[in-house]
Coordinates of C-alpha atoms and ligand atoms in Angstrom, one line a residue:
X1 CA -0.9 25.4 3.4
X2 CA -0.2 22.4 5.6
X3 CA 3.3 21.6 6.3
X4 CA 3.0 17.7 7.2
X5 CA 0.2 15.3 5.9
X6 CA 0.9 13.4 8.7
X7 CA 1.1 15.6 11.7
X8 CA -2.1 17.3 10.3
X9 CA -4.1 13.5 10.3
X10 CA -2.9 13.5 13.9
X11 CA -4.4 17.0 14.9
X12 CA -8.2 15.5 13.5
X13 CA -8.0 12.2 15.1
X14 CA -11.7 12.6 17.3
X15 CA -11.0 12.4 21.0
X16 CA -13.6 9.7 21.6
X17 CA -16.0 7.2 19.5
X18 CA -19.9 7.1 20.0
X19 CA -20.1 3.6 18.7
X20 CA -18.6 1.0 21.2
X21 CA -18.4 -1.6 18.5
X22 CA -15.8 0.9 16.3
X23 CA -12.0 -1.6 16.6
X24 CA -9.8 0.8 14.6
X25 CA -10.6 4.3 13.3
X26 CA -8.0 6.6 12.0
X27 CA -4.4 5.6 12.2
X28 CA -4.3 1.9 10.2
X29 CA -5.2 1.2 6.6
X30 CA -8.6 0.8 7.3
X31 CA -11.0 1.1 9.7
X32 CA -12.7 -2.1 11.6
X33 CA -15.5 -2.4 13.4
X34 CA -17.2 -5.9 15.1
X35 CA -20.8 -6.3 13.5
X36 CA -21.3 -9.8 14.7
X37 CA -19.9 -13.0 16.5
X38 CA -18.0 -14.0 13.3
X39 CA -16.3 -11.2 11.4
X40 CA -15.5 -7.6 11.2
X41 CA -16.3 -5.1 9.0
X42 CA -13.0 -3.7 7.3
X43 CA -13.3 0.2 4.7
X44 CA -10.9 2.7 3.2
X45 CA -10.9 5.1 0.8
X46 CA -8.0 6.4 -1.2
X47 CA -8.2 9.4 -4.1
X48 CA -5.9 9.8 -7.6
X49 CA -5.9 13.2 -8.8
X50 CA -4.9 13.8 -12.4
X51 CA -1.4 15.8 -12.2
X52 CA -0.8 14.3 -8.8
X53 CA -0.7 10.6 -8.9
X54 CA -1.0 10.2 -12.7
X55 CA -1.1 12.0 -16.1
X56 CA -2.1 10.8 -19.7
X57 CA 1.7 10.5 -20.1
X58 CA 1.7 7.8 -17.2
X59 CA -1.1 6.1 -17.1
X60 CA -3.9 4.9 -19.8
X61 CA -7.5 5.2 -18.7
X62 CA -7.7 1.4 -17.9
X63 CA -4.5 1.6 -15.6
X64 CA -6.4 4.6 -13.9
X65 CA -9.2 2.4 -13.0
X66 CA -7.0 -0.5 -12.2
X67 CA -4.9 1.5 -9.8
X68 CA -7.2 3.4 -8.6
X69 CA -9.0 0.1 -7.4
X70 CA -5.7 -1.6 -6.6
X71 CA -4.0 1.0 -4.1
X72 CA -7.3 0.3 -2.0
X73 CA -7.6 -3.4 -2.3
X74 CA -3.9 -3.0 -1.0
X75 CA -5.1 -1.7 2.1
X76 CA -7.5 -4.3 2.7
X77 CA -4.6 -6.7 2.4
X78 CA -2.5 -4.5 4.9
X79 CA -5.6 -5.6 7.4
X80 CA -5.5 -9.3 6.3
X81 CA -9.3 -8.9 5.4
X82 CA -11.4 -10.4 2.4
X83 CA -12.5 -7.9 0.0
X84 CA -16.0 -7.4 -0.9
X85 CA -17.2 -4.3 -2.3
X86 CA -16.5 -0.6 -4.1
X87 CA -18.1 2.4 -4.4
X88 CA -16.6 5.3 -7.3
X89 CA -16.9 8.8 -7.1
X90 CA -15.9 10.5 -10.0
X91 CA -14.9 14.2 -10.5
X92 CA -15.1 14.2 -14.7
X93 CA -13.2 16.8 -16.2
X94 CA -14.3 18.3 -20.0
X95 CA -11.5 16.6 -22.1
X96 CA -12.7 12.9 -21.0
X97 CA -14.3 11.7 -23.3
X98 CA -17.1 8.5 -22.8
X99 CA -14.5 5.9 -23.9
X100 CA -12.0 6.7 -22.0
X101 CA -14.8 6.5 -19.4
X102 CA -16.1 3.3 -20.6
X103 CA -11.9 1.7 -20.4
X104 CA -11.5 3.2 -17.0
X105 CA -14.4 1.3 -15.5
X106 CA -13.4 -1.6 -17.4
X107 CA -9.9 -1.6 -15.5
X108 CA -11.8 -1.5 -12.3
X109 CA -14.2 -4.4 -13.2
X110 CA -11.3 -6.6 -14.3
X111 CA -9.1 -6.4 -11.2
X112 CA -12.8 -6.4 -9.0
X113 CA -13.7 -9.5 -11.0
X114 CA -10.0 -11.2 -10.0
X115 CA -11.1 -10.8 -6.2
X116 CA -15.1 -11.4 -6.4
X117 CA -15.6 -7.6 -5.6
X118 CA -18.6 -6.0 -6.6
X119 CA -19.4 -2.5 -7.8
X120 CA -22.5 -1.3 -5.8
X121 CA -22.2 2.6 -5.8
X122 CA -20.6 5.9 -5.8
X123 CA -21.4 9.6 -7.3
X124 CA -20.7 11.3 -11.1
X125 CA -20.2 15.0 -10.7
X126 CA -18.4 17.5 -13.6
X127 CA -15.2 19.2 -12.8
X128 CA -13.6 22.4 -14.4
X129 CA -10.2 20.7 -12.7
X130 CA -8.4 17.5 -13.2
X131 CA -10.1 14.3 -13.3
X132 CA -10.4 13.1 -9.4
X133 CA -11.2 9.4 -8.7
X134 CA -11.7 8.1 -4.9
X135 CA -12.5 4.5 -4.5
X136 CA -14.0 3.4 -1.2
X137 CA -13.3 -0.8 -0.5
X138 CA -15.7 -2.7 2.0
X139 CA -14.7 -6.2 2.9
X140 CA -14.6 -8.4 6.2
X141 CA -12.0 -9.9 8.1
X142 CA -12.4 -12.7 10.8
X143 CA -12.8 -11.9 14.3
X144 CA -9.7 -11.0 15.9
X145 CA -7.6 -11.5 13.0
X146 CA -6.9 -8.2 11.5
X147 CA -3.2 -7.3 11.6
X148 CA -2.8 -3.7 12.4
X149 CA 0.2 -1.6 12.4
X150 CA 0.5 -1.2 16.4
X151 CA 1.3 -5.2 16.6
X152 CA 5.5 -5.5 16.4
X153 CA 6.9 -6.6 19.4
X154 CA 10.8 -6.9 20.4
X155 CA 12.6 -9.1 18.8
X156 CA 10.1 -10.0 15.9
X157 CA 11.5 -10.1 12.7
X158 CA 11.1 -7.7 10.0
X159 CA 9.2 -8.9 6.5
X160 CA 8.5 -8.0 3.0
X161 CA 6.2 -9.8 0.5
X162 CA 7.9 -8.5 -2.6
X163 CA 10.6 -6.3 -4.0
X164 CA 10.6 -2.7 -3.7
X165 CA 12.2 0.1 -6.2
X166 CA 10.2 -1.3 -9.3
X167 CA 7.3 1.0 -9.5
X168 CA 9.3 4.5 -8.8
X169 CA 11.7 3.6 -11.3
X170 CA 8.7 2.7 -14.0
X171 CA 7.9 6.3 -13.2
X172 CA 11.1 7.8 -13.8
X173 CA 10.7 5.8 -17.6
X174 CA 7.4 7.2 -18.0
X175 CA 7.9 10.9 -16.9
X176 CA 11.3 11.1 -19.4
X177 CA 10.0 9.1 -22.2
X178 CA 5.7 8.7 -21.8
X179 CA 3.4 5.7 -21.6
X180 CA 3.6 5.7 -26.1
X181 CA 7.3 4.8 -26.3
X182 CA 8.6 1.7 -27.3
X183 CA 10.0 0.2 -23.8
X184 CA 11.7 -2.7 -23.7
X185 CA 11.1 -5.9 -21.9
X186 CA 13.0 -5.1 -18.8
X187 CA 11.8 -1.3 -19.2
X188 CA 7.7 -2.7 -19.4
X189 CA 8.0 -4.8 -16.8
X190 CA 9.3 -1.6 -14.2
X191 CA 6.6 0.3 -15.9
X192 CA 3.8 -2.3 -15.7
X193 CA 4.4 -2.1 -11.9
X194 CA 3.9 1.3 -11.6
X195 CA 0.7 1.4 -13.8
X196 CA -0.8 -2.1 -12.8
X197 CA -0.1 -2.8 -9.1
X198 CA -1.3 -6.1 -7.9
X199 CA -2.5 -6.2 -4.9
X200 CA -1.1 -8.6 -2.5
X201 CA -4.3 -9.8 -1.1
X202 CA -3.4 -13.8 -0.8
X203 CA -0.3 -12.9 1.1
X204 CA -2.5 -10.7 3.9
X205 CA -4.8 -13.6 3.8
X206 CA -2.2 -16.2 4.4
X207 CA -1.0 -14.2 7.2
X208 CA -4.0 -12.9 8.7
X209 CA -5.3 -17.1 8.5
X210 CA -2.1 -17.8 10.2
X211 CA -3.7 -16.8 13.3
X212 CA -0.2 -15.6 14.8
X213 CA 0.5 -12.2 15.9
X214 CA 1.4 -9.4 12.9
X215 CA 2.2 -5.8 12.5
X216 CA 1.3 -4.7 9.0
X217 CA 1.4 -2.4 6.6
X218 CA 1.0 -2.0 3.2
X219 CA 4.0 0.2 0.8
X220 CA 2.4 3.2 -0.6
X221 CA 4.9 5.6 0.5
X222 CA 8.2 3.8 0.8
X223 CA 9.5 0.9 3.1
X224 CA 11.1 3.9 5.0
X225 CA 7.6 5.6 5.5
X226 CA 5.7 2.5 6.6
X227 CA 8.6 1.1 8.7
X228 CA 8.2 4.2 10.7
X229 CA 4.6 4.1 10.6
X230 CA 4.8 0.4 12.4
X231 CA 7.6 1.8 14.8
X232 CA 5.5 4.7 15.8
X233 CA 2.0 2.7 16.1
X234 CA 4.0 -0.1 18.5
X235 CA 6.4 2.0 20.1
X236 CA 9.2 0.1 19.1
X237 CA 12.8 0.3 17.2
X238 CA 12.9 -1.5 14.0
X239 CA 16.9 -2.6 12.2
X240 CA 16.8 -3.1 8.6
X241 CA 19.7 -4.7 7.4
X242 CA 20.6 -3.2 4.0
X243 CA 22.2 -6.7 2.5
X244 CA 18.9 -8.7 3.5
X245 CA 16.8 -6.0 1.2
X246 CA 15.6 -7.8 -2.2
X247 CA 16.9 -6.7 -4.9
X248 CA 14.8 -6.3 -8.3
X249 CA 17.1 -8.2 -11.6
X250 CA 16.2 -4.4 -13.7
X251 CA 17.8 -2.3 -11.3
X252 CA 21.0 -4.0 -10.1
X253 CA 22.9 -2.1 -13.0
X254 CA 22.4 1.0 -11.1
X255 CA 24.9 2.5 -8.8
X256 CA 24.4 1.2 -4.9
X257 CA 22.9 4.8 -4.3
X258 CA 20.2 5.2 -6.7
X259 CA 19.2 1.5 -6.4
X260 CA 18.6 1.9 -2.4
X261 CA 16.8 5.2 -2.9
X262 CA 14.1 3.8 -5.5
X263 CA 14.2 0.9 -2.6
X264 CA 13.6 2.8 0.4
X265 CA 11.6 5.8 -0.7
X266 CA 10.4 5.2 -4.2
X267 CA 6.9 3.8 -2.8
X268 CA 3.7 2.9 -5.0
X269 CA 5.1 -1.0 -4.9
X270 CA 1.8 -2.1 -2.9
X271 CA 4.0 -5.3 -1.3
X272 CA 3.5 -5.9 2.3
X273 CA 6.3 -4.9 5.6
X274 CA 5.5 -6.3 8.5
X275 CA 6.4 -8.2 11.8
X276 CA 6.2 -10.8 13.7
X277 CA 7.9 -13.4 16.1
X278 CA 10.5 -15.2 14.5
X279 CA 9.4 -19.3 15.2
X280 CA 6.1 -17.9 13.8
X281 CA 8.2 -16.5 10.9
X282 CA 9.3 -19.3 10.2
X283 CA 5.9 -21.5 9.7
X284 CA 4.1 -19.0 7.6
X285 CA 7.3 -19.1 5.1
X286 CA 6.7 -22.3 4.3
X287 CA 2.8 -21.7 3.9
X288 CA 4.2 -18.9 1.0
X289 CA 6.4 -21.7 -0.2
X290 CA 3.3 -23.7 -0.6
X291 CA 1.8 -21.0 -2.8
X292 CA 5.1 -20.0 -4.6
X293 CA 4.9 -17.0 -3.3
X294 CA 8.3 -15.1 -1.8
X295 CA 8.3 -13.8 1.9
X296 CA 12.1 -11.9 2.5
X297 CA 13.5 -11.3 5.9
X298 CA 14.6 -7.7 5.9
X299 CA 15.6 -7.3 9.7
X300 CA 14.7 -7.1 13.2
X301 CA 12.4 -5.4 16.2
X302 CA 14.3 -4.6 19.3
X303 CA 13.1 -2.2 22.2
X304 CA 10.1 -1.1 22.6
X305 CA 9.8 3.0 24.4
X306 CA 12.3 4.4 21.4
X307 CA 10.2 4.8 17.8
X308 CA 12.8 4.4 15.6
X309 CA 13.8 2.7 12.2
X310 CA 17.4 2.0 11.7
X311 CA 19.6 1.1 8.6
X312 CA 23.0 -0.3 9.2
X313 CA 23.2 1.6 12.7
X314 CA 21.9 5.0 10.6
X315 CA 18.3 6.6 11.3
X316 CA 16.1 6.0 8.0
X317 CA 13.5 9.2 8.4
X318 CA 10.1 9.0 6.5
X319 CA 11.3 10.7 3.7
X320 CA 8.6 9.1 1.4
X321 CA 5.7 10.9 -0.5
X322 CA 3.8 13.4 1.7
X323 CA 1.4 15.4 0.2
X324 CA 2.0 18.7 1.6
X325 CA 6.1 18.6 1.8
X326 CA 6.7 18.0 -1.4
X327 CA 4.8 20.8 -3.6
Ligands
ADP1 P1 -2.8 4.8 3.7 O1 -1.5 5.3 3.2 O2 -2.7 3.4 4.3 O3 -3.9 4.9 2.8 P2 -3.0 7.3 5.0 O4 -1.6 7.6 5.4 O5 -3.6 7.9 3.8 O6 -3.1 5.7 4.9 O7 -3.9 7.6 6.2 C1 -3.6 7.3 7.6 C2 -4.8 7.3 8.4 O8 -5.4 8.6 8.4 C3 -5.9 6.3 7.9 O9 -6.5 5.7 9.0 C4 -6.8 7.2 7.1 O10 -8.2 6.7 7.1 C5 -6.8 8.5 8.0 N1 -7.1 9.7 7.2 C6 -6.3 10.2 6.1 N2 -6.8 11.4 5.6 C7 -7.9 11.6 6.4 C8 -8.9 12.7 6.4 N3 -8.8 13.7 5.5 N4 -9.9 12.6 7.3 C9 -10.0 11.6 8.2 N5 -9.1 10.6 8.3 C10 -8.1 10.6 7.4
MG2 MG1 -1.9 1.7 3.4

């Protein structure tokens, strides 16, 4: 059994490319690579596994689809690049029946119409397991505008594009109570964002269109994980400022403790962290103004040589979802 998902994406990372044209390979959201003078090609691929990232207690066969399809249009945004395409392999387990089918496709198709994506493949095969679902996104991104995770610089300053804590704590509803209980309000709108993720593809857009330099990433994992994915791609020490963090309305009646842990490790939220330098900062907020759209300033980059993410002085360590730690 592996020990660390991470360390063991490390070990496979190929020495060297064959093709001269390949930008990014392993180590961003996606991959890019230059097909002609104008744009670059952008894919990723991202799996749910029944019993691992949902259950029928969690989510419906629609939010399946939808999230499935979401969590990778995510990563596109994390790249600042235009979706375009999907393919679905499907693992299809003997309890599904065609309806259910027939509702998860029609999640993917809603939230693919939404961004002009277009289904144009994938494989069916018949599973004695859990239902398995990877979705593979294609899109394109203008040359030299893809915002990759080994971008921050000292002093840039430190970014989210929505609130975090949401989503984990919509899990914690549905695991004690299940998707069938009467939630209310405040309860469905925590559990909506765990089952029906929006991706934040305008914000990538709006920063990748800026033209100015950004380190991005996109939160699967928890801000703490993809902070110290940044910090580790650009080599640099990143200061959150607990007081600067955004705080969601639903969960300020918890205590201080469990609020900041749904915060910093919860994950699932699909916002976008990132940096960049602060006059440029300071332009693009008003282009997310313009769209009514919320950009918070959670803190700052400051050397570069010592990878590090720091809270109030105090290390925060990837303590997010990782697949082989935590079974
Ligand atoms: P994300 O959370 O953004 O989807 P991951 O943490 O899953 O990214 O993956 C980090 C990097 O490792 C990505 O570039 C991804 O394509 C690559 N990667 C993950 N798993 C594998 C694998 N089994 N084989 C090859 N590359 C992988
Ligand atoms: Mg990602």
């Amino acid at each position: 059994m592996l020990r660390d998902e991470f360390e063991w994406i490390k070990s496979i990372i190929p020495s060297h490319s064959h093709q001269k044209n390949l930008l990014m390979g392993i180590g961003d959201d996606a991959a890019i690579w230059s097909v002609d003078e104008d744009m670059d090609q952008v894919v990723c691929v991202d799996t749910m596994v029944e019993g691992v990232h949902f259950t029928r207690d969690t989510l419906s066969p629609a939010q399946i689809g939808h999230k499935a399809l979401a969590v990778n249009l995510s990563d596109i945004a994390a790249m600042g690049a235009i979706p375009q395409f999907y393919l679905v392999s499907i693992a299809i387990s003997p309890e599904c029946t065609e309806e259910e089918l027939h509702d998860l496709y029609e999640g993917m198709r809603k939230l693919a119409d939404l961004y002009k994506t277009d289904l144009i493949g994938g494989d069916t095969v018949s599973t004695k397991g859990p239902l398995v679902l990877t979705v593979t996104v294609i899109g394109k991104v203008e040359k030299g505008k893809s915002l990759y995770r080994k971008n921050a610089e000292p002093d840039d300053v430190v970014f989210l594009t929505g609130i975090t804590g949401e989503s984990a704590a919509g899990l914690q509803l549905l695991l004690s109570k299940t998707r069938q209980y009467s939630f209310n309000e405040a309860e469905t709108s925590l559990t909506s964002q765990h089952q029906m993720p929006q991706p934040h593809i305008k914000q990538g857009r709006l920063l990748a269109k800026s033209g100015f330099r950004t380190a991005l990433n996109d939160v699967s994992d928890g801000i703490a994980s993809e902070l110290n994915e940044i910090a580790e791609a650009s080599d640099v020490t990143i200061h959150i400022d607990e007081e600067k963090l955004p705080i969601s309305s639903i969960l300020k009646s918890l205590s201080k403790n469990e609020r900041l842990t749904y915060q910093l490790y919860g994950g699932e939220d699909y916002v976008l962290v990132g940096t960049m330098a602060e006059k440029d900062f300071n332009q693009v907020v008003s282009e997310f103004d313009k769209s009514f759209l919320p950009l918070y300033k959670i803190g700052r980059v400051t050397e570069r040589g010592e990878t590090a993410v720091l809270i109030n002085q105090e290390p925060l360590t990837k303590k997010g979802f990782n697949h082989f730690r935590e079974r």
